[in-house]
Short mmCIF file of C-alpha atoms and ligand atoms in Angstrom, two decimals:
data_model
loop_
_atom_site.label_atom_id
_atom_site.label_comp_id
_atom_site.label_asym_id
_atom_site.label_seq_id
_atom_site.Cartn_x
_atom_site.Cartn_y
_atom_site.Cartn_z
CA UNK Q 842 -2.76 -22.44 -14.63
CA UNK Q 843 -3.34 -21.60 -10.68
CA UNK Q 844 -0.47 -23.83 -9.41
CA UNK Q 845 -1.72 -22.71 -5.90
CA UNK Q 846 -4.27 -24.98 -6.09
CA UNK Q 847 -4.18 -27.43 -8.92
CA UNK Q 848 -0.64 -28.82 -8.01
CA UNK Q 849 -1.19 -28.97 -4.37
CA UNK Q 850 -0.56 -31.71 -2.73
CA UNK Q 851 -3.33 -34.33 -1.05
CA UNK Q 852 -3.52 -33.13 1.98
CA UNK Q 853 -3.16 -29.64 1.66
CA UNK Q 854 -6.04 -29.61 -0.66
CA UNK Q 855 -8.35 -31.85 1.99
CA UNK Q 856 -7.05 -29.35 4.69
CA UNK Q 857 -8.32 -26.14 1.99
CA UNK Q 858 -11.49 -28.38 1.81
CA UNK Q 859 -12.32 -29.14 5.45
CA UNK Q 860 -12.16 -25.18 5.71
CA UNK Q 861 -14.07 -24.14 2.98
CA UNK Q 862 -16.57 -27.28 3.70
CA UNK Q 863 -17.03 -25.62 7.85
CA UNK Q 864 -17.82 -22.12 6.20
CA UNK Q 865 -20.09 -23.81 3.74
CA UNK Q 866 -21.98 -25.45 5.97
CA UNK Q 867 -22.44 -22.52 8.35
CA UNK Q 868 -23.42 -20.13 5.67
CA UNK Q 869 -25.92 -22.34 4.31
CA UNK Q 870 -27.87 -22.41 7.13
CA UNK Q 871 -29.08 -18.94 6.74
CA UNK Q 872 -31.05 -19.63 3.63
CA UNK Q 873 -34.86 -20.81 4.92
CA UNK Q 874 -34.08 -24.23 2.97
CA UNK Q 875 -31.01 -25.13 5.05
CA UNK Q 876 -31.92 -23.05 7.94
CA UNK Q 877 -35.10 -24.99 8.68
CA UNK Q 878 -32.93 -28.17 8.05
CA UNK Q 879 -30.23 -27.13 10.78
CA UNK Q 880 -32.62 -26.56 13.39
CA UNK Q 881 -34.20 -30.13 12.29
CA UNK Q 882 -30.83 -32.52 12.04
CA UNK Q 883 -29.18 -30.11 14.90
CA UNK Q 884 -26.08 -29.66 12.04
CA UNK Q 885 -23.58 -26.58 11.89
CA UNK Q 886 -20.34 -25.93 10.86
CA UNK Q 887 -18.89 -26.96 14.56
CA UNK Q 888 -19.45 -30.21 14.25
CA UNK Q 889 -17.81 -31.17 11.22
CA UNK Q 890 -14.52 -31.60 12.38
CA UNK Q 891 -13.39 -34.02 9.27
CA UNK Q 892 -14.86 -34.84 5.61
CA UNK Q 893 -16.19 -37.93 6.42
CA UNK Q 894 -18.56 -35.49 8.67
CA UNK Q 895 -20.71 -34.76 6.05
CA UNK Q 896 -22.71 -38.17 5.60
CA UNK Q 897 -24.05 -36.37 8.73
CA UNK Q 898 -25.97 -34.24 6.52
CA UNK Q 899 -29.20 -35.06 4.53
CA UNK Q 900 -28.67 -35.11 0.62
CA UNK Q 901 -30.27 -32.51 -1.29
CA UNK Q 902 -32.10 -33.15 -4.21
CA UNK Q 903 -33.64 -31.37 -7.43
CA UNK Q 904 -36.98 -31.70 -6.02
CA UNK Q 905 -36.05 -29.84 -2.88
CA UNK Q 906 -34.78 -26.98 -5.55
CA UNK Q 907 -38.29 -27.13 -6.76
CA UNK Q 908 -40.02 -26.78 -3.75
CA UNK Q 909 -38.00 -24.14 -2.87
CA UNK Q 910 -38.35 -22.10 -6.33
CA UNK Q 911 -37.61 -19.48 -6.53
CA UNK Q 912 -35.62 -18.33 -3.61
CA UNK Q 913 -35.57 -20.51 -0.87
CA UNK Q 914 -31.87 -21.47 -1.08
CA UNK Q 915 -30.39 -17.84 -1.02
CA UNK Q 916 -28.15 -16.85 1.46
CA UNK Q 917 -27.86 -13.70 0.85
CA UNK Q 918 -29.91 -10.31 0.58
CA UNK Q 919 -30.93 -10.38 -3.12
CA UNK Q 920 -29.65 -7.18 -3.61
CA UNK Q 921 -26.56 -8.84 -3.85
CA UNK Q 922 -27.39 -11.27 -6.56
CA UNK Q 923 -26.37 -10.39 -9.72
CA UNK Q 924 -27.29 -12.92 -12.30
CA UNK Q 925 -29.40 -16.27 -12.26
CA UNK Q 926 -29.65 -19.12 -14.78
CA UNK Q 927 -32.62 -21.20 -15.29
CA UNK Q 928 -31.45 -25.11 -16.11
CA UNK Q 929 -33.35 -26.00 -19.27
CA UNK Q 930 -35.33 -28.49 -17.43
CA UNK Q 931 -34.97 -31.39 -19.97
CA UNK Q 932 -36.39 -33.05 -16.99
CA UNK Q 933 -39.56 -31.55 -15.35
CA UNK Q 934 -39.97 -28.57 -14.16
CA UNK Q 935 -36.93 -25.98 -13.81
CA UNK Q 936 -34.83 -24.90 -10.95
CA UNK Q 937 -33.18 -21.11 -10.60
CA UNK Q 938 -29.62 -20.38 -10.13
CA UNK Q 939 -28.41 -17.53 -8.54
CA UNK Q 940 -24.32 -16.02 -8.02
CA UNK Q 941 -23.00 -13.08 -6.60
CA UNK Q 942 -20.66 -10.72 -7.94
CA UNK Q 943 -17.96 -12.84 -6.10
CA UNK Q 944 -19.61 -16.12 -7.66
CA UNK Q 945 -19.07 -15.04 -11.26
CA UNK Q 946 -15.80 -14.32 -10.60
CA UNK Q 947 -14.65 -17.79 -8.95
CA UNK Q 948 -17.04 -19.78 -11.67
CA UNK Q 949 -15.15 -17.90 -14.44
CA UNK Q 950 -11.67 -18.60 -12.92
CA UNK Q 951 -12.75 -22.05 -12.99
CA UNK Q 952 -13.50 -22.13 -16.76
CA UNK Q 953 -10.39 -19.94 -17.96
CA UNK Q 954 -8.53 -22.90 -15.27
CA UNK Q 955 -10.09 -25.46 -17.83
CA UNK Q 956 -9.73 -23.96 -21.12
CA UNK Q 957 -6.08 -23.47 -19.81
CA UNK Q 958 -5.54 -26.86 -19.25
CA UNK Q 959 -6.66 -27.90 -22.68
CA UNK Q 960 -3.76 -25.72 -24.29
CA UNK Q 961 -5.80 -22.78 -24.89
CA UNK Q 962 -4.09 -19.32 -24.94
CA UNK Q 963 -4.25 -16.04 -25.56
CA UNK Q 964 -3.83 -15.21 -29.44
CA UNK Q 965 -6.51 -18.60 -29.85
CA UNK Q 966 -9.72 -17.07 -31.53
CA UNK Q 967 -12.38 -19.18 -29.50
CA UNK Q 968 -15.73 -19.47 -30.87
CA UNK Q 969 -18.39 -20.24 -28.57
CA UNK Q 970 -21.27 -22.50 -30.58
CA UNK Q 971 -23.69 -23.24 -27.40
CA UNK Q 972 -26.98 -21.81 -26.53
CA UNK Q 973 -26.68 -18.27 -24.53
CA UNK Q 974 -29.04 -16.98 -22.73
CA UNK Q 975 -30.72 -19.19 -19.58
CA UNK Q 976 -28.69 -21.98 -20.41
CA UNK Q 977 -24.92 -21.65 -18.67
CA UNK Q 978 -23.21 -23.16 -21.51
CA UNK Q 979 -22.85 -20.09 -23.06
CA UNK Q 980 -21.87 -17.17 -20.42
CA UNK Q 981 -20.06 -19.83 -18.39
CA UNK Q 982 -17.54 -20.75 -21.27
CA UNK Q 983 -17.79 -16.83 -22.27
CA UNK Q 984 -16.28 -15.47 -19.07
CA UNK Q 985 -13.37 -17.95 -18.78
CA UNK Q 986 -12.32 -17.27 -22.05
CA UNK Q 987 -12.42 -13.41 -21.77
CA UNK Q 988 -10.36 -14.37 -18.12
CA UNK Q 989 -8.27 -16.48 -20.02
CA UNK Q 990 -7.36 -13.30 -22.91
CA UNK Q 991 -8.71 -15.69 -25.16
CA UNK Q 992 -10.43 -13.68 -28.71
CA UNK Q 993 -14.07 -14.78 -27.92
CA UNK Q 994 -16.97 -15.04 -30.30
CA UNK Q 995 -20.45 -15.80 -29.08
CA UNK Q 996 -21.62 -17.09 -31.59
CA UNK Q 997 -24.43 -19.03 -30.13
CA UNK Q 998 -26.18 -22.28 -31.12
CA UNK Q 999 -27.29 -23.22 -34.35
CA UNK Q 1000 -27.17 -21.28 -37.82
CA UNK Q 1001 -23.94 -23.79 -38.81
CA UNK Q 1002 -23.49 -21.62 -42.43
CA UNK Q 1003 -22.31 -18.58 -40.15
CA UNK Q 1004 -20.66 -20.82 -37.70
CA UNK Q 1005 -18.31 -21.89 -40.17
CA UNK Q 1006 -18.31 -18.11 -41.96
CA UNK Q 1007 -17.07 -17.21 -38.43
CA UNK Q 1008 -14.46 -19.76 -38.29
CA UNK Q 1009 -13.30 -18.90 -41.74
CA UNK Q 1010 -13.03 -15.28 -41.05
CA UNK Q 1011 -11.85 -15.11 -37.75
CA UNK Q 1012 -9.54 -18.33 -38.16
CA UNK Q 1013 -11.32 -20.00 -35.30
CA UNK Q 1014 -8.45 -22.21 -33.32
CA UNK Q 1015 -10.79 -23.33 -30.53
CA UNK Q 1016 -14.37 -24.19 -29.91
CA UNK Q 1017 -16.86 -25.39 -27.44
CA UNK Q 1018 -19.52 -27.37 -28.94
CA UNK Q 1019 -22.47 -29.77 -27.82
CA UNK Q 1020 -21.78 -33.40 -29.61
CA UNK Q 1021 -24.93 -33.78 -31.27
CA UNK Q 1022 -24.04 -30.18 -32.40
CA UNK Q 1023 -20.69 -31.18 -33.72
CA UNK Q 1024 -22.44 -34.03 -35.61
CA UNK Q 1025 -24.68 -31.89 -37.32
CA UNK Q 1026 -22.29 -29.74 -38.32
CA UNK Q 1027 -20.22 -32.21 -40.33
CA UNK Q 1028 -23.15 -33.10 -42.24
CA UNK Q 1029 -23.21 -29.14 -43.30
CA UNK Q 1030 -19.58 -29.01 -44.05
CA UNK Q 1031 -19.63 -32.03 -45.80
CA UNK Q 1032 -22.19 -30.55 -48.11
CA UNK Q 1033 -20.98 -27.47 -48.38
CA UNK Q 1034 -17.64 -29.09 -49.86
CA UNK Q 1035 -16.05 -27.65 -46.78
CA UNK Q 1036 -12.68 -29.47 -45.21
CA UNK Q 1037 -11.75 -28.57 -41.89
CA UNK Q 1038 -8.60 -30.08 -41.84
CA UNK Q 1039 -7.70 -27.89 -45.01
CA UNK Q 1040 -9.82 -24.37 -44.74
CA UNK Q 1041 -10.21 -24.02 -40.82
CA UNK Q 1042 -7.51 -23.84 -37.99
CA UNK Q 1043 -9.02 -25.44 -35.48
CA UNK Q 1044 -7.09 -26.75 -32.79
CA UNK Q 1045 -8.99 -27.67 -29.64
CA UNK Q 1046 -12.74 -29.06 -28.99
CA UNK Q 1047 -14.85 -28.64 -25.79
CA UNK Q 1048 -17.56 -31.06 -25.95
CA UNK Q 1049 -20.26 -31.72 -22.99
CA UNK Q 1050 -23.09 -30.72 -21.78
CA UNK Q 1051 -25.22 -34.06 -22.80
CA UNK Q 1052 -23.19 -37.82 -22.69
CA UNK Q 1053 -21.32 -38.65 -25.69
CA UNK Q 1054 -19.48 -41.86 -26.37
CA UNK Q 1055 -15.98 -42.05 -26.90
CA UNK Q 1056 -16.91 -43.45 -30.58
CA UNK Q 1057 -18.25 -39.76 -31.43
CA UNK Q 1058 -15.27 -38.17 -29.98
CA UNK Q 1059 -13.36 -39.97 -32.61
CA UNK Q 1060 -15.63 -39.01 -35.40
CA UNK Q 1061 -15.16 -35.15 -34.36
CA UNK Q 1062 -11.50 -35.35 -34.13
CA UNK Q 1063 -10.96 -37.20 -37.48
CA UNK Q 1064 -13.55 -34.68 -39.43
CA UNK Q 1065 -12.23 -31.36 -37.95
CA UNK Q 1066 -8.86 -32.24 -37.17
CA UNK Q 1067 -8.84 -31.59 -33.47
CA UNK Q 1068 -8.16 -32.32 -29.88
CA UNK Q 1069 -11.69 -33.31 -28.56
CA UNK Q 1070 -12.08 -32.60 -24.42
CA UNK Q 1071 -14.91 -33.31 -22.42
CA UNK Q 1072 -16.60 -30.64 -20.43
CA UNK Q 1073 -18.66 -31.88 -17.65
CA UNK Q 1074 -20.90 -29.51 -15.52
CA UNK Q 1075 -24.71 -28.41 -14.30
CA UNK Q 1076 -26.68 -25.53 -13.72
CA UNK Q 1077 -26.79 -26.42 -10.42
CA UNK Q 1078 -23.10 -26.39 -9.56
CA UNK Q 1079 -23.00 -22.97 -11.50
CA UNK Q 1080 -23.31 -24.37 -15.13
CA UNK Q 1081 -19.96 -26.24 -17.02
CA UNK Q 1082 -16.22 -26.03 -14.72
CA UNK Q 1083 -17.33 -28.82 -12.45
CA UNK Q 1084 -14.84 -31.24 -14.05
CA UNK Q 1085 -12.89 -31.03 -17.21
CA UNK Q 1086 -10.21 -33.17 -19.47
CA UNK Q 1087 -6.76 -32.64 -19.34
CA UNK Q 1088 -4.37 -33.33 -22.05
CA UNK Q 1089 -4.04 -37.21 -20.78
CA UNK Q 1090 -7.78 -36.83 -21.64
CA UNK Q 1091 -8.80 -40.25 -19.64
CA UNK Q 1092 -11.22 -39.44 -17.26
CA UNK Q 1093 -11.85 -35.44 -16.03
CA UNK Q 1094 -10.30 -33.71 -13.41
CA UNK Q 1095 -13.34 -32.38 -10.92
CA UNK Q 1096 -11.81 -29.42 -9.00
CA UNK Q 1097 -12.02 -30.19 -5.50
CA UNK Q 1098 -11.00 -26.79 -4.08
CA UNK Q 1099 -14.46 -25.53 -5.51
CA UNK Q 1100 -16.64 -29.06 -5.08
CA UNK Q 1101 -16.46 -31.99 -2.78
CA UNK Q 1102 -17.17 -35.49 -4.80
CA UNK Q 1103 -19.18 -38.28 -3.51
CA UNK Q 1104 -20.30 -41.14 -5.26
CA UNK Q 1105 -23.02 -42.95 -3.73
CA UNK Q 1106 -25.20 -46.45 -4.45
CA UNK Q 1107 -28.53 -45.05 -5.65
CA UNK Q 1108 -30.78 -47.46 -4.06
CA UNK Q 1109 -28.88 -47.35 -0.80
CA UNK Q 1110 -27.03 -43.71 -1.06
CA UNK Q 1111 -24.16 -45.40 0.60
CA UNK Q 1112 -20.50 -44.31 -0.61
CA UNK Q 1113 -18.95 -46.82 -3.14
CA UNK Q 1114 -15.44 -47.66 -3.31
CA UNK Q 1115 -13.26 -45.69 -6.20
CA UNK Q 1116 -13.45 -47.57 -9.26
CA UNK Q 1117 -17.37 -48.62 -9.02
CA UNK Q 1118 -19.91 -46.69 -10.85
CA UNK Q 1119 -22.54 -44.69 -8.90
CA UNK Q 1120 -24.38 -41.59 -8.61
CA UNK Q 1121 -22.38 -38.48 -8.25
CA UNK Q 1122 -23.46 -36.10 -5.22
CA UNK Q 1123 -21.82 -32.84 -5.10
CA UNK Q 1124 -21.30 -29.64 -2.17
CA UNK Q 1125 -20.31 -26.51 -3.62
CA UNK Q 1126 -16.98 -25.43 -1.20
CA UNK Q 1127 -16.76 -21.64 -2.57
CA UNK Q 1128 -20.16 -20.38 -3.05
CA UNK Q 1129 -22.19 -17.78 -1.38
CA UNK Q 1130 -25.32 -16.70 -2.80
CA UNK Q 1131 -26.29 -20.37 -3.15
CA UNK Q 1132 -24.70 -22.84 -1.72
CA UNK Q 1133 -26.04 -26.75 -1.97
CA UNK Q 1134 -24.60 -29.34 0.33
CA UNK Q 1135 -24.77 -33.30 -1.08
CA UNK Q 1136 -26.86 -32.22 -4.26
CA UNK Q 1137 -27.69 -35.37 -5.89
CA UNK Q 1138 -27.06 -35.00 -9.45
CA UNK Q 1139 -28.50 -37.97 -10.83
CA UNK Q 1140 -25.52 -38.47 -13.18
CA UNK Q 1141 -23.55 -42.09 -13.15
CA UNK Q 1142 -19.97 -41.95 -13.31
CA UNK Q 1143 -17.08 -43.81 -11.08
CA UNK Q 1144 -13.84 -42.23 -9.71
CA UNK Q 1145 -11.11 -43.46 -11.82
CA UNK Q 1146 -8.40 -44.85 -9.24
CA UNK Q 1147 -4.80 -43.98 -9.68
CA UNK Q 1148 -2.48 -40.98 -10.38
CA UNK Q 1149 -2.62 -38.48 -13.46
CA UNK Q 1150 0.14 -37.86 -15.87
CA UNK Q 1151 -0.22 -34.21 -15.74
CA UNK Q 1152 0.41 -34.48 -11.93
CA UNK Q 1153 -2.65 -33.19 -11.01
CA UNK Q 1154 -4.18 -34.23 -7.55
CA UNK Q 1155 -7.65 -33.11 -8.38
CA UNK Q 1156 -9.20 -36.29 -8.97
CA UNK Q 1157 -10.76 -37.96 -11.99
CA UNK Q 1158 -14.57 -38.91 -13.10
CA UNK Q 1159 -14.95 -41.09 -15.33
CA UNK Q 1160 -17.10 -40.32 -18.93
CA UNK Q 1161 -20.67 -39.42 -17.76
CA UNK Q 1162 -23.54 -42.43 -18.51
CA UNK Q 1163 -25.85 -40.30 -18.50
CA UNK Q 1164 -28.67 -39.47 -15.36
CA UNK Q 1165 -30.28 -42.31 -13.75
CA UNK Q 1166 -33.52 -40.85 -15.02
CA UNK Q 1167 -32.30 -41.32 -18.89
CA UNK Q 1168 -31.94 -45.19 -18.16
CA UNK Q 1169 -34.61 -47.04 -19.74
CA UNK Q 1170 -35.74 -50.70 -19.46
CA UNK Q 1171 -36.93 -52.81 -22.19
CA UNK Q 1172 -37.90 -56.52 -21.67
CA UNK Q 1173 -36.09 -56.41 -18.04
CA UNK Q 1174 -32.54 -54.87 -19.35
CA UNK Q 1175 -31.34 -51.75 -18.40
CA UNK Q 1176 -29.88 -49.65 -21.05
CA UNK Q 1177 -28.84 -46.11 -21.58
CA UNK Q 1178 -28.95 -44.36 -25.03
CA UNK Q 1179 -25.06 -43.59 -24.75
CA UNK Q 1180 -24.96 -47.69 -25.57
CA UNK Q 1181 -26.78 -47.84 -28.47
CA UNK Q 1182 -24.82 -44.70 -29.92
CA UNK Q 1183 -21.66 -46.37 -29.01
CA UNK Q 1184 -22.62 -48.96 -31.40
CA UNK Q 1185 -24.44 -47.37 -33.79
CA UNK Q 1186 -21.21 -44.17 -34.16
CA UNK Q 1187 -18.74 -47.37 -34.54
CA UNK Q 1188 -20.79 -48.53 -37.91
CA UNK Q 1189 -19.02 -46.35 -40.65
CA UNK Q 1190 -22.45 -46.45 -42.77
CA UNK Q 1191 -24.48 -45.06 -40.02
CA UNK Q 1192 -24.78 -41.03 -40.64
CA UNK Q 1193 -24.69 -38.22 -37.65
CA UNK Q 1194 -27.89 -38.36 -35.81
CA UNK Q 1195 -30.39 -41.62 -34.27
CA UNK Q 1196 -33.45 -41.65 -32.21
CA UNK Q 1197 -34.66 -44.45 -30.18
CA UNK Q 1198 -38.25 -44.52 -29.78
CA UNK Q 1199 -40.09 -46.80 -26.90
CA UNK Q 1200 -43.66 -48.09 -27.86
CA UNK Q 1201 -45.80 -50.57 -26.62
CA UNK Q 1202 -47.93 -52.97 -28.86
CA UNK Q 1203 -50.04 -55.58 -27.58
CA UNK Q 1204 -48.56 -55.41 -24.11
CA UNK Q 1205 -45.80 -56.11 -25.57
CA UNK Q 1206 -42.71 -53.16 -25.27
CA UNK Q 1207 -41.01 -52.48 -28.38
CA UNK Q 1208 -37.89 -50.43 -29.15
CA UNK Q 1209 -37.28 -48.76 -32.55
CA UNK Q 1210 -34.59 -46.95 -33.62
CA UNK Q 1211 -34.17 -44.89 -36.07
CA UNK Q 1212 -30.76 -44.21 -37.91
CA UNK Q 1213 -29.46 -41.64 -40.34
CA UNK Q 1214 -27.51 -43.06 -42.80
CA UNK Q 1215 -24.58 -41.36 -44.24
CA UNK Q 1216 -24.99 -39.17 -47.81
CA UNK Q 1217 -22.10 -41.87 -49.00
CA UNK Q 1218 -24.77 -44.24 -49.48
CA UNK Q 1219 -26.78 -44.49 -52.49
CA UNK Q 1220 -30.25 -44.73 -50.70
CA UNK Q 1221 -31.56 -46.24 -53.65
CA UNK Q 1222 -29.47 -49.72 -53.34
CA UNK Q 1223 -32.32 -51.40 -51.43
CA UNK Q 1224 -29.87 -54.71 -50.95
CA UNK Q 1225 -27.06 -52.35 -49.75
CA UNK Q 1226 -29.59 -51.09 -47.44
CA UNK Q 1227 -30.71 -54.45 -46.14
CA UNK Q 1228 -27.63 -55.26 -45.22
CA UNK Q 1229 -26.81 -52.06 -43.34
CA UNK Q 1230 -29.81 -52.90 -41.54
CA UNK Q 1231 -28.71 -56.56 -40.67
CA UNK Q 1232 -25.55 -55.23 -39.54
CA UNK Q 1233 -26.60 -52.68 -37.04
CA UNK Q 1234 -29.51 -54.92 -35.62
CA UNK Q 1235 -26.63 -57.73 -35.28
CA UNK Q 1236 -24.20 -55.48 -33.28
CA UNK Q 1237 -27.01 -53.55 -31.50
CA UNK Q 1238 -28.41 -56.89 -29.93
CA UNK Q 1239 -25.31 -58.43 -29.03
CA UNK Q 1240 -24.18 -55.29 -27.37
CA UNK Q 1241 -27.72 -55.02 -25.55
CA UNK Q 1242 -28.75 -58.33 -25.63
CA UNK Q 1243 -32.11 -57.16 -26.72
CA UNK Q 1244 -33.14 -57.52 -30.17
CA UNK Q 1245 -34.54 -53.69 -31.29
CA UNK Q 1246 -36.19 -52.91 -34.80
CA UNK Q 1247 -33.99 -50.92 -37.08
CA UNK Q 1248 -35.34 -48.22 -39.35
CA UNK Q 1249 -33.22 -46.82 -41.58
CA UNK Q 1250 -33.99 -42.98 -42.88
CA UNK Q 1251 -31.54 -40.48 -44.67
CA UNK Q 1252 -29.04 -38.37 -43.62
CA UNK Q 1253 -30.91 -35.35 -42.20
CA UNK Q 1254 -34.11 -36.42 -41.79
CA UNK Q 1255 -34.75 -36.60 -38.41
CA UNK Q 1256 -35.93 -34.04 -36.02
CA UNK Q 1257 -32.77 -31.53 -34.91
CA UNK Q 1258 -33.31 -28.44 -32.37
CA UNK Q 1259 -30.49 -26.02 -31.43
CA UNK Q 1260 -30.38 -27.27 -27.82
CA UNK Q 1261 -29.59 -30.78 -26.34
CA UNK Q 1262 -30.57 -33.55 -28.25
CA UNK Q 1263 -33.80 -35.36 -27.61
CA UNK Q 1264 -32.32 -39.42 -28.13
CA UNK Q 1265 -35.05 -41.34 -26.53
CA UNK Q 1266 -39.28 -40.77 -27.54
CA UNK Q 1267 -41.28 -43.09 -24.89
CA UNK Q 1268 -44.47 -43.51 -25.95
CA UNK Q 1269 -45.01 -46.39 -23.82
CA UNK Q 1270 -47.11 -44.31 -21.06
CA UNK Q 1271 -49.79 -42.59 -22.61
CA UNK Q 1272 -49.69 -39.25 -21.57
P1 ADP D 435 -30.63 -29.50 -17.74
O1 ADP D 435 -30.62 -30.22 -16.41
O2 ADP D 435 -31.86 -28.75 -17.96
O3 ADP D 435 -30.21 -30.35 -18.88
P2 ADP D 435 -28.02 -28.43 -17.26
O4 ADP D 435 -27.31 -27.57 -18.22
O5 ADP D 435 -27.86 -28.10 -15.84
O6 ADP D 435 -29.51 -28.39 -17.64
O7 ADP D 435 -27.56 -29.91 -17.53
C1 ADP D 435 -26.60 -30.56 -16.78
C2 ADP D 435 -26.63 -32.01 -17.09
O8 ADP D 435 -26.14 -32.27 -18.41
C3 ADP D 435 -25.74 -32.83 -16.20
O9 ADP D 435 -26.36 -33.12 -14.97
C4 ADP D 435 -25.51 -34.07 -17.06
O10 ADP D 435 -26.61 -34.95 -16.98
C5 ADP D 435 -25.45 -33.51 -18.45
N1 ADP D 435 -24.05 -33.30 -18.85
C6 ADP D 435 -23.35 -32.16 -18.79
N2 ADP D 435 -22.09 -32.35 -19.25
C7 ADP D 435 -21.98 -33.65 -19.61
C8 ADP D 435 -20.93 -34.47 -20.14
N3 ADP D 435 -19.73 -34.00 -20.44
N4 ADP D 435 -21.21 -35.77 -20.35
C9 ADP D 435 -22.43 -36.28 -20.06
N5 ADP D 435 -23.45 -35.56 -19.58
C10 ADP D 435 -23.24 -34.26 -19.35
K1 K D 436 -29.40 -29.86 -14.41
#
């Protein structure tokens, strides 16, 4: 734990942030992105002379990242880079990431600060099941845990027969996983007769990089027996460490010495009060190869007003929706796929893994989807079936208050791939 920082009080940690915001600001502005900007809006460190100073400042926004690709935000000579991630792009085309020497360093003291928090310690064995490679899940979670002393095993994504070998051999007490990941994973073990909670030690669960609902957080603590935490972060803001669960585990801590929070109306990019949901817009306060003032992240969330058990100031976010852009409208009604798995994971006969898939038939827009049932049910018990399917149209369209078609398929049958999962196939614009 860095009691220096995560235990200081209010206004220490604003005064630490006006700081760090001033130097931000004026280092920014020699990258050609920001640079060109500053000579435009007439903005430098000078004149921010409180917080509330930087509504002065234009947002920036993942297109602007685009434009600017590849190098366009640096702020430094690039022979002082030494590493950049790609974000997988799961929307459109991908940004680059860039850090310093000094940048790994802080984003790693971030992560050991959150795998810390969670109870992790050195003598844990933690097993690391997320992609490596471009994606920051994996060397972002590596290099806390080796800062932490934790044993680490980078295992990668995928290949869930050696995942749980690993566990087994290594007595794996802590993980990070993705949740559709997690899901898939039970359906192995469950096949392979294997029982957590009686042949594995795990203790502790990071789960994030895509939204989850709280229903499959209780699924993955019942099957393996653990202490689930939600790990919220983006490439952009260096990959996961942007804001993580503490023991409380209602709502995660973002760490302010390291990223000022807004949250913003998305139609009128005015702040909201605490409490209200709205789009989260983030500065980086401690970066130098790259820093991004009011990135828009396109991810929905709402402060969560009121103190912390654990005593930390460091405020809260609530559970990510999901991105504005993963909202989809069907007959007029907004709805997110984090809703329909929230009802679907609460259904005991509904198996690990759905799809919702967006057509349109005669003008007309339709919305399927498509659920795994568990291996508990005899797929052959076409009454059973029928009224599996009653019951999960029933609770789907009084939660959504759209009526969607329900197709039933069994348990593994639908499309998996070792990254995020794909949860929503629109095939309503033709091409
Ligand atoms: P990409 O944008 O290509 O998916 P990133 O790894 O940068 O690559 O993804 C970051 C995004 O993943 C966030 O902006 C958010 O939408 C989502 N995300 C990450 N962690 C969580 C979480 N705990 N809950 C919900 N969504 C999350
Ligand atoms: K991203």
């Amino acid at each position: 734990m860095d009691p220096g920082v995560e235990l200081l009080g209010r206004s220490d940690l604003e005064a630490l942030q006006l700081e760090r915001l001033r130097r931000t600001v004026r280092r920014a502005a020699r990258s050609p992105f920001y640079g060109a900007r500053a000579r435009q809006y007439g903005i430098d460190g000078e004149r921010i002379k409180s917080l509330e100073d930087i509504r002065k400042l234009p947002f920036t926004t993942k297109q602007d990242l685009r434009d600017a690709y590849p190098y366009g935000f640096l702020c430094v000579e690039r022979q002082h880079l030494v590493r950049l991630h790609i974000s997988s792009g799961t929307t459109g085309q991908a940004t680059a990431v860039f850090y310093t020497q000094r940048d790994i360093d802080r984003w790693a003291d971030l992560m050991a600060r959150c795998l810390y928090m969670t109870g992790a310690r050195p003598g844990d064995t933690f097993q690391n099941l997320s992609g490596y490679g471009l994606f920051t899940g994996g060397l972002g979670f590596h290099y806390g845990a080796e800062r932490l002393g934790l044993l680490t095993i980078p295992a990668g994504a995928g290949n869930s027969k050696r995942q749980i070998q690993l566990m087994r051999d290594f007595a794996t007490t802590v993980i990070h996983i993705i949740p559709s990941f997690a899901l898939r994973l039970m359906d192995v073990m469950t096949e392979m007769g294997v029982d957590p909670r009686r042949d594995l030690q795990l203790k502790i669960a990071c789960m994030g990089a895509e939204p989850y609902s709280e229903e499959v957080r209780c699924r993955v603590e019942a099957f393996f027996g653990v202490e689930v935490y939600n790990s919220y972060g983006l490439s952009e803001m260096n990959g996961p460490g942007v804001a993580f669960e503490c023991p409380a585990r209602n709502g995660l801590h973002i760490w302010e010495d390291a990223y000022l929070v807004e949250i913003v109306d998305p139609a009128t990019l005015e702040p909201v009060p605490d409490g209200m949901l709205g789009e989260l817009v983030l500065t980086t306060l401690d970066r130098e190869g790259m820093p991004l003032l009011r990135y828009r992240t396109k991810d929905l969330t709402r402060i969560l007003p009121g103190d912390c058990p654990c005593g930390r100031v460091h405020r809260r976010l609530d559970r990510i929706q999901g991105r504005s852009d993963d909202m989809f409208i069907i007959k007029g009604v907004n709805i997110f796929p984090v809703q329909v798995e929230q009802v679907l994971m609460s259904i005991p006969e509904v198996g690990s893994n759905y799809r919702i898939v967006l057509d349109r038939e005669n003008n007309i827009d339709t919305m399927t989807v498509q659920v795994e049932v568990t291996d508990r049910i005899f797929v052959e018990d076409m009454r059973h079936l029928q009224r599996i399917q009653n019951k999960i149209t029933r609770e789907l369209k009084s939660e959504l208050l759209v009526t969607p078609r329900v197709e039933l398929v069994e348990p593994q049958s639908l499309p998996r791939n070792d990254g995020k999962a794909v949860r929503l196939v629109d095939h309503r614009n033709p091409y």
